[in-house]
């Protein structure tokens, strides 16, 4: 059995945020099935550098599925065809021999392209700055397990905390909405006892920051949940909707 | 946490809540309206519908309150829809060359177009059967001759076709809208999440089939 495949890769090239981009075609005769998608791009880049051409810019860091840097849309799917998998963890054996592959950056007004496949996700940082924290006094750390947290609550919080902030939800959403990300971050803190005091003000501040950053609204398509490499559920979106509405409509403190 | 002062109607989450509440009012109305319409299948439909029309009129001010609530719901719903459609389009200004849909439905993707079909249909329907402007149908003089006016309209094939198309659009809108409105106001729970989608299918089917049967029945000569 052959250990390599032939592929035609169409990769988005864009010189800068305001430049107009286009696809560049790469015919690859022998791509190892065991290579990761990023390794396949690395090989192309080595050849480009040897020829004295500009390598393809793409983000990556951990290459083990936890940092959330390696976002790109492959054949119309954020992080490619395999569910619950980041691009760095995607192997070339997922593609058929002779296949044509289209690679594009996350497309969202709130995530401007820096170059080629690399986008600026600092809009996510703004949302975190608005409420992705719990206010406590620093000093010597409290005792572990000082505040008992029921298992169901801890699980809910931890499931939300698996969000790696990669932006696949925004990329997949027909409206480039950031509701899945925002709701995961708000829930992660909002269900814990330590996060209760600021729960409603957090929901409100994070939603308002998300609004002004240029994301769209949620129309309940569910594409975000399907694209999320960590399987974050749209149930969190309903929870954020609930907390936001409480904050704006009935709360005495927000 | 410093909060910027955005009011409910200035955020997408708030606008969706407005759409959900106004949508809920309209869903209640279309279910009740469809059930009222079923009187065309009673033994003496002309008398039954006339009595029904007179009954509604006897509520006087109450009828006007209901009409104003419905009108307000349509206006707010359409306002929020236009505002969200614009913001959502601006958020994805640059489009994908290849885009694969994983789970969304045709109904969900066409809410905005279906909504405008509904707006047009609602205007036509109000002109035809509420304001008695006989757009394309023979005029019926008696204000309370509801059945006769329906018959005169539905015997014109394009008018029947318009009602059928309008109600297909309505059923599709309900198929996505009924569960979506619950999600938008945060009504979800693992125990009944599946039920939300089943309820949406049921409402869409019952309202759609019930209403569409009426022009079909007139054209087929089953009633009339
Ligand atoms: C006046 C014309 C109408 C327009 C322009 C319109 C448009 C829309 C749009 C664009 C959405 C948002 C879809 C999304 O976010 O995915 C929506 C949602 C909805 N619509 Fe309409 N629609 C109209 C009439 C109606 C009618 C007559 C009903 C009920 C009988 C209705 C019930 C709903 C419901 C329940 C929702 C879901 C709300 C939510 O997701 O929170 N709409 N509509
Ligand atoms: S490079 Fe870190 S998640 Fe892919």
Short mmCIF file of C-alpha atoms and ligand atoms in Angstrom, two decimals:
data_model
loop_
_atom_site.label_atom_id
_atom_site.label_comp_id
_atom_site.label_asym_id
_atom_site.label_seq_id
_atom_site.Cartn_x
_atom_site.Cartn_y
_atom_site.Cartn_z
CA UNK A 1 0.00 0.00 0.00
CA UNK A 2 1.34 3.36 -0.97
CA UNK A 3 2.36 5.56 1.92
CA UNK A 4 2.02 8.76 -0.05
CA UNK A 5 -0.78 10.52 -1.90
CA UNK A 6 -0.99 13.04 -4.70
CA UNK A 7 -2.79 16.27 -3.86
CA UNK A 8 -3.62 19.58 -5.50
CA UNK A 9 -3.64 22.27 -2.83
CA UNK A 10 -5.22 25.66 -3.50
CA UNK A 11 -3.94 27.94 -0.78
CA UNK A 12 -5.10 31.48 -0.06
CA UNK A 13 -2.33 34.05 -0.48
CA UNK A 14 -2.87 37.58 0.72
CA UNK A 15 0.00 40.02 1.18
CA UNK A 16 -1.58 42.05 3.99
CA UNK A 17 -4.82 43.10 5.72
CA UNK A 18 -5.93 45.40 2.93
CA UNK A 19 -4.48 43.53 -0.04
CA UNK A 20 -6.81 41.51 -2.22
CA UNK A 21 -6.03 37.81 -2.02
CA UNK A 22 -6.15 34.88 -4.43
CA UNK A 23 -5.52 31.15 -4.41
CA UNK A 24 -2.14 29.73 -5.36
CA UNK A 25 -2.11 26.18 -6.73
CA UNK A 26 0.45 23.61 -5.51
CA UNK A 27 0.71 20.20 -7.16
CA UNK A 28 2.13 17.74 -4.64
CA UNK A 29 3.21 14.35 -5.97
CA UNK A 30 4.17 12.56 -2.78
CA UNK A 31 2.57 13.76 0.45
CA UNK A 32 3.16 11.34 3.31
CA UNK A 33 -0.09 9.98 4.74
CA UNK A 34 1.48 10.17 8.19
CA UNK A 35 2.29 13.86 7.91
CA UNK A 36 0.07 16.31 9.74
CA UNK A 37 -1.58 19.04 7.71
CA UNK A 38 0.86 21.60 9.10
CA UNK A 39 3.82 19.37 8.16
CA UNK A 40 2.51 19.20 4.61
CA UNK A 41 2.46 23.01 4.61
CA UNK A 42 5.98 23.08 6.12
CA UNK A 43 7.23 21.01 3.16
CA UNK A 44 5.73 23.43 0.67
CA UNK A 45 7.28 26.32 2.59
CA UNK A 46 10.76 24.75 2.54
CA UNK A 47 10.56 24.49 -1.24
CA UNK A 48 9.27 28.05 -1.52
CA UNK A 49 12.15 29.34 0.62
CA UNK A 50 14.70 27.38 -1.45
CA UNK A 51 13.27 28.96 -4.60
CA UNK A 52 13.54 32.38 -2.95
CA UNK A 53 9.74 32.86 -2.83
CA UNK A 54 7.57 34.01 0.08
CA UNK A 55 6.57 31.10 2.34
CA UNK A 56 2.89 30.67 3.24
CA UNK A 57 2.12 32.45 6.50
CA UNK A 58 0.06 30.36 8.94
CA UNK A 59 -0.23 30.33 12.72
CA UNK A 60 0.84 27.38 14.85
CA UNK A 61 2.41 26.81 18.21
CA UNK A 62 1.82 23.68 20.28
CA UNK A 63 1.05 21.30 17.40
CA UNK A 64 -0.73 19.09 19.87
CA UNK A 65 -4.27 20.45 19.74
CA UNK A 66 -4.28 22.65 22.82
CA UNK A 67 -3.12 26.16 21.97
CA UNK A 68 -5.75 27.01 19.35
CA UNK A 69 -3.38 28.80 16.98
CA UNK A 70 -3.58 26.62 13.87
CA UNK A 71 -6.93 27.78 12.48
CA UNK A 72 -7.62 27.52 8.76
CA UNK A 73 -10.64 26.49 6.72
CA UNK A 74 -9.94 23.31 4.74
CA UNK A 75 -12.46 22.34 2.04
CA UNK A 76 -15.05 24.61 3.66
CA UNK A 77 -14.60 23.15 7.16
CA UNK A 78 -12.71 24.88 9.98
CA UNK A 79 -9.74 22.63 10.89
CA UNK A 80 -10.66 20.32 8.03
CA UNK A 81 -12.87 17.28 7.59
CA UNK A 82 -12.23 15.37 10.81
CA UNK A 83 -14.52 16.25 13.74
CA UNK A 84 -13.10 17.17 17.16
CA UNK A 85 -9.66 17.73 15.59
CA UNK A 86 -7.45 20.78 15.15
CA UNK A 87 -5.49 21.33 11.92
CA UNK A 88 -2.22 20.37 13.62
CA UNK A 89 -3.73 17.03 14.63
CA UNK A 90 -5.22 16.36 11.19
CA UNK A 91 -3.34 13.76 9.16
CA UNK A 92 -3.00 13.69 5.40
CA UNK A 93 -4.51 10.18 5.32
CA UNK A 94 -7.88 11.95 5.76
CA UNK A 95 -7.61 12.99 2.10
CA UNK A 96 -8.17 10.78 -0.95
CA UNK A 97 -5.34 10.23 -3.41
CA UNK A 98 -5.65 12.82 -6.18
CA UNK A 99 -7.98 15.09 -4.19
CA UNK A 100 -8.20 18.85 -4.68
CA UNK A 101 -7.96 20.74 -1.40
CA UNK A 102 -8.95 24.36 -0.73
CA UNK A 103 -7.30 26.17 2.17
CA UNK A 104 -8.58 29.57 3.33
CA UNK A 105 -8.18 31.78 6.40
CA UNK A 106 -10.96 32.30 8.98
CA UNK A 107 -13.21 34.82 7.27
CA UNK A 108 -14.70 37.30 9.73
CA UNK A 109 -14.69 41.08 9.84
CA UNK A 110 -13.64 40.86 13.50
CA UNK A 111 -10.64 38.64 12.54
CA UNK A 112 -8.77 40.64 9.86
CA UNK A 113 -6.25 38.67 7.80
CA UNK A 114 -2.68 39.53 8.79
CA UNK A 115 -1.14 37.57 5.93
CA UNK A 116 -2.18 34.47 3.92
CA UNK A 117 -3.80 32.11 6.45
CA UNK A 118 -2.87 34.04 9.60
CA UNK A 119 -5.63 36.16 11.12
CA UNK A 120 -5.72 38.60 14.03
CA UNK A 121 -7.86 37.08 16.80
CA UNK A 122 -7.27 39.83 19.34
CA UNK A 123 -11.02 40.54 19.34
CA UNK A 124 -11.24 37.39 21.51
CA UNK A 125 -8.76 38.93 23.94
CA UNK A 126 -11.01 41.99 24.25
CA UNK A 127 -13.93 39.74 25.19
CA UNK A 128 -11.80 38.01 27.84
CA UNK A 129 -10.59 41.37 29.17
CA UNK A 130 -14.22 42.46 29.56
CA UNK A 131 -15.19 39.62 31.87
CA UNK A 132 -13.09 36.50 31.55
CA UNK A 133 -11.81 36.69 35.12
CA UNK A 134 -12.89 36.49 38.75
CA UNK A 135 -12.02 39.42 41.04
CA UNK A 136 -10.25 38.16 44.17
CA UNK A 137 -7.69 39.52 46.60
CA UNK A 138 -4.25 38.25 45.82
CA UNK A 139 -1.98 37.11 48.61
CA UNK A 140 -1.25 33.68 49.95
CA UNK A 141 -3.30 31.08 48.06
CA UNK A 142 -6.39 29.65 49.70
CA UNK A 143 -6.49 26.02 50.76
CA UNK A 144 -7.32 23.52 48.05
CA UNK A 145 -10.94 22.35 48.20
CA UNK A 146 -11.78 25.13 50.64
CA UNK A 147 -15.03 25.70 48.77
CA UNK A 148 -16.74 22.39 47.98
CA UNK A 149 -18.05 22.33 44.42
CA UNK A 150 -20.60 19.69 43.41
CA UNK A 151 -19.29 17.32 40.74
CA UNK A 152 -22.00 18.27 38.23
CA UNK A 153 -21.09 21.96 38.54
CA UNK A 154 -17.36 21.27 38.27
CA UNK A 155 -17.96 19.11 35.18
CA UNK A 156 -20.06 21.80 33.50
CA UNK A 157 -17.40 24.41 34.19
CA UNK A 158 -14.56 22.15 33.06
CA UNK A 159 -16.36 21.18 29.83
CA UNK A 160 -16.69 24.88 29.03
CA UNK A 161 -13.07 25.45 29.99
CA UNK A 162 -11.87 23.05 27.28
CA UNK A 163 -12.39 25.91 24.79
CA UNK A 164 -8.98 26.71 23.30
CA UNK A 165 -10.10 30.00 21.74
CA UNK A 166 -9.15 28.90 18.22
CA UNK A 167 -12.04 30.74 16.56
CA UNK A 168 -13.40 27.77 14.58
CA UNK A 169 -16.89 28.67 15.86
CA UNK A 170 -16.63 32.15 14.34
CA UNK A 171 -15.21 30.68 11.13
CA UNK A 172 -18.02 28.14 10.81
CA UNK A 173 -20.90 30.46 11.71
CA UNK A 174 -22.76 31.90 8.70
CA UNK A 175 -22.84 35.19 10.65
CA UNK A 176 -19.29 35.03 12.02
CA UNK A 177 -20.80 35.17 15.50
CA UNK A 178 -18.64 34.67 18.58
CA UNK A 179 -21.44 33.41 20.80
CA UNK A 180 -20.04 29.91 21.30
CA UNK A 181 -16.65 31.22 22.43
CA UNK A 182 -18.17 33.95 24.61
CA UNK A 183 -20.70 31.60 26.18
CA UNK A 184 -18.05 28.98 26.95
CA UNK A 185 -15.85 31.56 28.67
CA UNK A 186 -18.77 33.12 30.58
CA UNK A 187 -20.03 29.69 31.71
CA UNK A 188 -16.63 28.39 32.72
CA UNK A 189 -16.47 31.07 35.42
CA UNK A 190 -20.16 31.81 35.86
CA UNK A 191 -21.22 28.42 37.22
CA UNK A 192 -18.50 28.22 39.88
CA UNK A 193 -19.16 29.58 43.39
CA UNK A 194 -16.20 31.95 43.01
CA UNK A 195 -17.72 33.34 39.82
CA UNK A 196 -21.25 33.91 41.12
CA UNK A 197 -20.88 37.47 42.41
CA UNK A 198 -19.95 38.81 38.98
CA UNK A 199 -22.02 36.35 36.96
CA UNK A 200 -24.56 38.77 35.48
CA UNK A 201 -22.25 41.75 35.08
CA UNK A 202 -19.77 39.38 33.40
CA UNK A 203 -22.39 38.13 30.95
CA UNK A 204 -23.40 41.66 30.09
CA UNK A 205 -19.87 43.02 29.73
CA UNK A 206 -18.72 40.13 27.57
CA UNK A 207 -21.77 40.31 25.28
CA UNK A 208 -21.40 44.07 24.88
CA UNK A 209 -17.72 43.79 24.04
CA UNK A 210 -18.48 41.01 21.55
CA UNK A 211 -21.07 43.27 19.90
CA UNK A 212 -18.72 46.17 19.41
CA UNK A 213 -15.88 43.96 18.09
CA UNK A 214 -17.70 43.34 14.81
CA UNK A 215 -19.02 39.79 15.24
CA UNK A 216 -22.50 38.82 14.04
CA UNK A 217 -25.39 37.45 16.09
CA UNK A 218 -26.42 33.87 16.74
CA UNK A 219 -29.15 32.48 14.48
CA UNK A 220 -29.05 28.99 15.96
CA UNK A 221 -27.65 27.10 12.99
CA UNK A 222 -25.43 24.93 15.21
CA UNK A 223 -22.48 25.09 12.80
CA UNK A 224 -20.19 26.29 15.63
CA UNK A 225 -20.79 23.23 17.80
CA UNK A 226 -20.18 20.93 14.81
CA UNK A 227 -16.90 22.70 13.95
CA UNK A 228 -15.55 23.04 17.50
CA UNK A 229 -12.45 20.85 17.97
CA UNK A 230 -13.38 20.53 21.64
CA UNK A 231 -17.07 19.79 21.11
CA UNK A 232 -18.37 22.78 23.09
CA UNK A 233 -22.19 22.65 23.14
CA UNK A 234 -24.65 25.34 22.04
CA UNK A 235 -26.35 24.75 25.41
CA UNK A 236 -23.84 27.30 26.70
CA UNK A 237 -25.25 29.86 24.26
CA UNK A 238 -28.72 29.43 25.76
CA UNK A 239 -27.17 29.88 29.21
CA UNK A 240 -25.41 33.10 28.16
CA UNK A 241 -28.65 34.37 26.57
CA UNK A 242 -30.40 33.70 29.89
CA UNK A 243 -27.74 35.43 31.99
CA UNK A 244 -27.53 38.40 29.63
CA UNK A 245 -31.32 38.86 29.64
CA UNK A 246 -31.40 38.59 33.43
CA UNK A 247 -28.64 41.21 33.63
CA UNK A 248 -30.42 43.65 31.34
CA UNK A 249 -34.07 43.03 32.19
CA UNK A 250 -34.37 42.06 35.86
CA UNK A 251 -31.08 42.48 37.71
CA UNK A 252 -30.78 45.11 40.46
CA UNK A 253 -27.02 45.30 40.13
CA UNK A 254 -26.08 45.47 36.46
CA UNK B 1 -16.52 45.16 35.67
CA UNK B 2 -17.02 48.33 33.70
CA UNK B 3 -20.06 47.96 31.53
CA UNK B 4 -20.55 49.99 28.42
CA UNK B 5 -24.09 51.22 28.30
CA UNK B 6 -25.75 49.23 25.57
CA UNK B 7 -29.50 48.79 25.93
CA UNK B 8 -31.34 45.55 25.23
CA UNK B 9 -32.31 46.59 21.70
CA UNK B 10 -28.70 47.44 20.85
CA UNK B 11 -27.21 43.96 21.12
CA UNK B 12 -27.77 40.92 18.93
CA UNK B 13 -28.73 38.88 21.99
CA UNK B 14 -31.33 41.49 22.93
CA UNK B 15 -32.64 41.75 19.37
CA UNK B 16 -32.97 37.98 19.18
CA UNK B 17 -34.93 38.04 22.45
CA UNK B 18 -37.25 40.65 20.91
CA UNK B 19 -37.65 38.41 17.86
CA UNK B 20 -38.34 35.43 20.10
CA UNK B 21 -41.02 37.16 22.19
CA UNK B 22 -42.74 38.72 19.17
CA UNK B 23 -42.34 35.39 17.35
CA UNK B 24 -43.98 33.62 20.29
CA UNK B 25 -46.96 36.00 20.12
CA UNK B 26 -47.29 35.37 16.38
CA UNK B 27 -46.92 31.59 16.79
CA UNK B 28 -49.77 31.63 19.31
CA UNK B 29 -51.83 33.66 16.88
CA UNK B 30 -51.21 31.45 13.83
CA UNK B 31 -52.14 28.31 15.80
CA UNK B 32 -55.39 29.88 17.03
CA UNK B 33 -56.09 31.33 13.58
CA UNK B 34 -55.59 27.96 11.90
CA UNK B 35 -57.98 26.32 14.38
CA UNK B 36 -60.58 29.05 13.70
CA UNK B 37 -60.17 28.44 9.98
CA UNK B 38 -61.07 24.77 10.45
CA UNK B 39 -64.71 25.90 10.68
CA UNK B 40 -64.80 25.77 6.87
CA UNK B 41 -65.16 22.01 7.38
CA UNK B 42 -68.25 22.31 9.63
CA UNK B 43 -71.69 21.20 8.41
CA UNK B 44 -72.80 24.75 7.61
CA UNK B 45 -69.53 26.65 7.09
CA UNK B 46 -71.15 29.89 5.90
CA UNK B 47 -73.20 30.21 9.10
CA UNK B 48 -70.36 29.03 11.35
CA UNK B 49 -67.83 31.53 9.99
CA UNK B 50 -70.35 34.38 10.09
CA UNK B 51 -71.13 33.60 13.73
CA UNK B 52 -67.39 33.42 14.47
CA UNK B 53 -66.79 36.82 12.83
CA UNK B 54 -69.67 38.35 14.81
CA UNK B 55 -68.32 36.79 18.02
CA UNK B 56 -64.88 38.34 17.48
CA UNK B 57 -66.46 41.72 16.72
CA UNK B 58 -68.50 41.52 19.94
CA UNK B 59 -65.23 41.77 21.90
CA UNK B 60 -65.06 45.40 20.72
CA UNK B 61 -62.06 47.05 22.39
CA UNK B 62 -60.54 43.66 23.18
CA UNK B 63 -60.32 42.88 19.49
CA UNK B 64 -58.47 46.14 18.89
CA UNK B 65 -56.05 45.44 21.71
CA UNK B 66 -55.27 42.06 20.13
CA UNK B 67 -54.85 43.65 16.71
CA UNK B 68 -52.49 46.31 18.04
CA UNK B 69 -50.41 43.74 19.91
CA UNK B 70 -50.11 41.68 16.72
CA UNK B 71 -49.29 44.70 14.61
CA UNK B 72 -46.67 45.77 17.13
CA UNK B 73 -45.23 42.24 17.11
CA UNK B 74 -44.93 42.21 13.30
CA UNK B 75 -43.29 45.65 13.24
CA UNK B 76 -40.78 44.88 16.02
CA UNK B 77 -40.02 41.44 14.58
CA UNK B 78 -39.37 42.85 11.11
CA UNK B 79 -37.29 45.72 12.53
CA UNK B 80 -35.08 43.35 14.52
CA UNK B 81 -34.82 41.01 11.52
CA UNK B 82 -33.58 43.76 9.20
CA UNK B 83 -31.14 45.05 11.77
CA UNK B 84 -29.69 41.57 12.48
CA UNK B 85 -29.49 40.57 8.81
CA UNK B 86 -27.43 43.72 8.15
CA UNK B 87 -25.10 43.21 11.10
CA UNK B 88 -24.63 39.51 10.31
CA UNK B 89 -23.79 40.23 6.67
CA UNK B 90 -21.26 42.88 7.72
CA UNK B 91 -19.63 40.39 10.11
CA UNK B 92 -18.90 38.00 7.20
CA UNK B 93 -18.06 40.61 4.57
CA UNK B 94 -15.48 38.39 2.89
CA UNK B 95 -17.01 35.09 1.77
CA UNK B 96 -15.54 31.59 1.59
CA UNK B 97 -14.61 30.14 -1.75
CA UNK B 98 -15.65 26.70 -0.47
CA UNK B 99 -18.07 26.35 2.47
CA UNK B 100 -19.44 23.11 3.79
CA UNK B 101 -22.59 23.12 5.96
CA UNK B 102 -22.35 20.54 8.72
CA UNK B 103 -25.73 20.62 10.45
CA UNK B 104 -27.79 23.68 9.54
CA UNK B 105 -31.08 23.32 7.65
CA UNK B 106 -32.50 24.89 4.52
CA UNK B 107 -35.21 26.42 6.72
CA UNK B 108 -32.63 28.04 9.02
CA UNK B 109 -30.65 29.46 6.13
CA UNK B 110 -33.73 30.94 4.45
CA UNK B 111 -35.35 32.59 7.52
CA UNK B 112 -34.54 36.04 6.17
CA UNK B 113 -35.99 35.39 2.70
CA UNK B 114 -38.96 33.44 4.08
CA UNK B 115 -39.62 36.31 6.48
CA UNK B 116 -39.98 38.74 3.63
CA UNK B 117 -42.25 36.36 1.73
CA UNK B 118 -44.35 36.27 4.91
CA UNK B 119 -44.41 40.05 5.21
CA UNK B 120 -45.70 40.32 1.65
CA UNK B 121 -48.19 37.52 2.23
CA UNK B 122 -49.47 39.10 5.47
CA UNK B 123 -50.08 42.41 3.64
CA UNK B 124 -51.92 40.65 0.81
CA UNK B 125 -53.95 38.52 3.23
CA UNK B 126 -55.00 41.54 5.30
CA UNK B 127 -56.04 43.43 2.15
CA UNK B 128 -57.99 40.43 0.87
CA UNK B 129 -59.85 39.12 3.92
CA UNK B 130 -59.62 41.86 6.58
CA UNK B 131 -59.88 45.09 4.60
CA UNK B 132 -62.03 43.48 1.87
CA UNK B 133 -60.05 44.99 -0.98
CA UNK B 134 -60.77 42.40 -3.67
CA UNK B 135 -57.26 42.23 -5.15
CA UNK B 136 -57.90 40.01 -8.15
CA UNK B 137 -60.98 38.31 -6.68
CA UNK B 138 -64.70 39.07 -7.28
CA UNK B 139 -65.95 41.53 -4.62
CA UNK B 140 -68.37 40.32 -1.92
CA UNK B 141 -70.53 43.11 -0.52
CA UNK B 142 -71.68 41.67 2.86
CA UNK B 143 -69.03 42.46 5.50
CA UNK B 144 -69.68 39.27 7.45
CA UNK B 145 -69.95 36.92 4.46
CA UNK B 146 -66.59 35.37 5.37
CA UNK B 147 -67.15 32.04 3.68
CA UNK B 148 -68.42 33.59 0.45
CA UNK B 149 -65.38 35.88 0.29
CA UNK B 150 -63.03 32.93 0.81
CA UNK B 151 -64.82 30.99 -1.91
CA UNK B 152 -64.65 33.90 -4.36
CA UNK B 153 -60.91 34.20 -3.70
CA UNK B 154 -59.91 30.56 -3.73
CA UNK B 155 -61.70 29.89 -6.99
CA UNK B 156 -59.06 32.10 -8.63
CA UNK B 157 -56.11 29.71 -9.13
CA UNK B 158 -53.30 32.24 -8.60
CA UNK B 159 -54.84 33.44 -5.34
CA UNK B 160 -55.00 29.85 -4.07
CA UNK B 161 -51.40 29.36 -5.23
CA UNK B 162 -50.36 32.48 -3.32
CA UNK B 163 -51.94 31.19 -0.10
CA UNK B 164 -50.30 27.81 -0.55
CA UNK B 165 -46.88 29.39 -1.12
CA UNK B 166 -47.35 31.79 1.79
CA UNK B 167 -48.14 28.91 4.10
CA UNK B 168 -45.20 26.82 2.88
CA UNK B 169 -43.04 29.81 3.81
CA UNK B 170 -44.83 29.99 7.18
CA UNK B 171 -44.29 26.28 7.90
CA UNK B 172 -40.58 26.56 7.08
CA UNK B 173 -40.26 29.67 9.26
CA UNK B 174 -41.91 27.80 12.14
CA UNK B 175 -39.75 24.69 11.62
CA UNK B 176 -36.65 26.68 12.58
CA UNK B 177 -38.30 29.50 14.53
CA UNK B 178 -40.20 27.57 17.17
CA UNK B 179 -37.17 25.87 18.69
CA UNK B 180 -34.91 28.82 17.93
CA UNK B 181 -37.07 31.21 19.97
CA UNK B 182 -36.70 28.97 23.03
CA UNK B 183 -32.92 28.91 22.62
CA UNK B 184 -32.83 32.71 22.15
CA UNK B 185 -34.41 33.40 25.53
CA UNK B 186 -32.33 30.70 27.20
CA UNK B 187 -35.00 28.05 27.65
CA UNK B 188 -33.00 24.87 27.30
CA UNK B 189 -32.40 21.77 29.33
CA UNK B 190 -30.92 18.40 28.42
CA UNK B 191 -34.20 16.81 29.45
CA UNK B 192 -36.32 18.62 26.89
CA UNK B 193 -33.91 19.87 24.22
CA UNK B 194 -35.00 17.12 21.82
CA UNK B 195 -38.62 17.98 22.56
CA UNK B 196 -38.05 21.56 21.39
CA UNK B 197 -37.26 20.38 17.87
CA UNK B 198 -40.12 17.89 17.88
CA UNK B 199 -42.52 20.64 18.95
CA UNK B 200 -41.23 22.84 16.12
CA UNK B 201 -41.87 20.09 13.56
CA UNK B 202 -45.35 19.48 14.99
CA UNK B 203 -46.34 23.18 14.98
CA UNK B 204 -44.96 23.66 11.45
CA UNK B 205 -46.80 20.60 10.12
CA UNK B 206 -50.12 21.21 11.86
CA UNK B 207 -50.31 24.91 10.96
CA UNK B 208 -48.99 24.34 7.42
CA UNK B 209 -51.18 21.37 6.53
CA UNK B 210 -54.27 22.86 8.21
CA UNK B 211 -54.06 26.17 6.36
CA UNK B 212 -52.98 24.74 3.00
CA UNK B 213 -55.87 22.27 3.04
CA UNK B 214 -58.33 25.18 2.76
CA UNK B 215 -57.49 26.55 -0.71
CA UNK B 216 -56.95 22.95 -1.86
CA UNK B 217 -60.39 21.96 -0.59
CA UNK B 218 -62.04 24.90 -2.37
CA UNK B 219 -60.25 24.15 -5.64
CA UNK B 220 -61.07 20.44 -5.42
CA UNK B 221 -64.72 21.25 -4.74
CA UNK B 222 -64.68 19.50 -1.35
CA UNK B 223 -66.03 22.67 0.27
CA UNK B 224 -67.82 25.54 -1.44
C1 LIG C 1 -43.20 40.12 9.16
C2 LIG C 1 -42.49 39.33 8.43
C3 LIG C 1 -41.39 38.49 9.05
C4 LIG C 1 -40.04 38.66 8.89
C5 LIG C 1 -39.36 39.72 8.06
C6 LIG C 1 -39.40 37.63 9.67
C7 LIG C 1 -38.04 37.42 9.70
C8 LIG C 1 -37.40 36.60 10.60
C9 LIG C 1 -35.98 36.43 10.71
C10 LIG C 1 -34.93 37.09 9.80
C11 LIG C 1 -35.76 35.62 11.77
C12 LIG C 1 -34.41 35.31 12.36
C13 LIG C 1 -33.98 33.98 11.97
C14 LIG C 1 -32.72 33.62 12.63
O1 LIG C 1 -32.25 34.34 13.51
O2 LIG C 1 -32.22 32.60 12.21
C15 LIG C 1 -37.03 35.24 12.32
C16 LIG C 1 -37.21 34.44 13.43
C17 LIG C 1 -38.45 34.01 13.90
N1 LIG C 1 -39.68 34.29 13.33
FE1 LIG C 1 -40.00 35.58 11.85
N2 LIG C 1 -40.34 36.88 10.30
C18 LIG C 1 -41.59 37.37 9.94
C19 LIG C 1 -42.82 36.86 10.32
C20 LIG C 1 -43.01 35.87 11.27
C21 LIG C 1 -44.29 35.26 11.59
C22 LIG C 1 -45.63 35.60 10.94
C23 LIG C 1 -44.04 34.36 12.59
C24 LIG C 1 -44.96 33.45 13.35
C25 LIG C 1 -46.09 33.03 12.98
C26 LIG C 1 -42.63 34.41 12.90
C27 LIG C 1 -42.00 33.65 13.86
C28 LIG C 1 -40.65 33.65 14.09
C29 LIG C 1 -40.03 32.96 15.19
C30 LIG C 1 -40.72 32.14 16.26
C31 LIG C 1 -38.65 33.21 15.07
C32 LIG C 1 -37.55 32.71 15.98
C33 LIG C 1 -37.03 33.80 16.87
C34 LIG C 1 -35.71 33.45 17.47
O3 LIG C 1 -34.93 32.72 16.89
O4 LIG C 1 -35.44 33.94 18.57
N3 LIG C 1 -42.02 35.32 12.06
N4 LIG C 1 -38.03 35.85 11.59
S1 LIG C 2 -0.99 24.36 16.83
FE1 LIG C 2 -1.77 24.41 18.85
S2 LIG C 2 -3.78 23.67 18.56
FE2 LIG C 2 -2.92 23.38 16.61
#
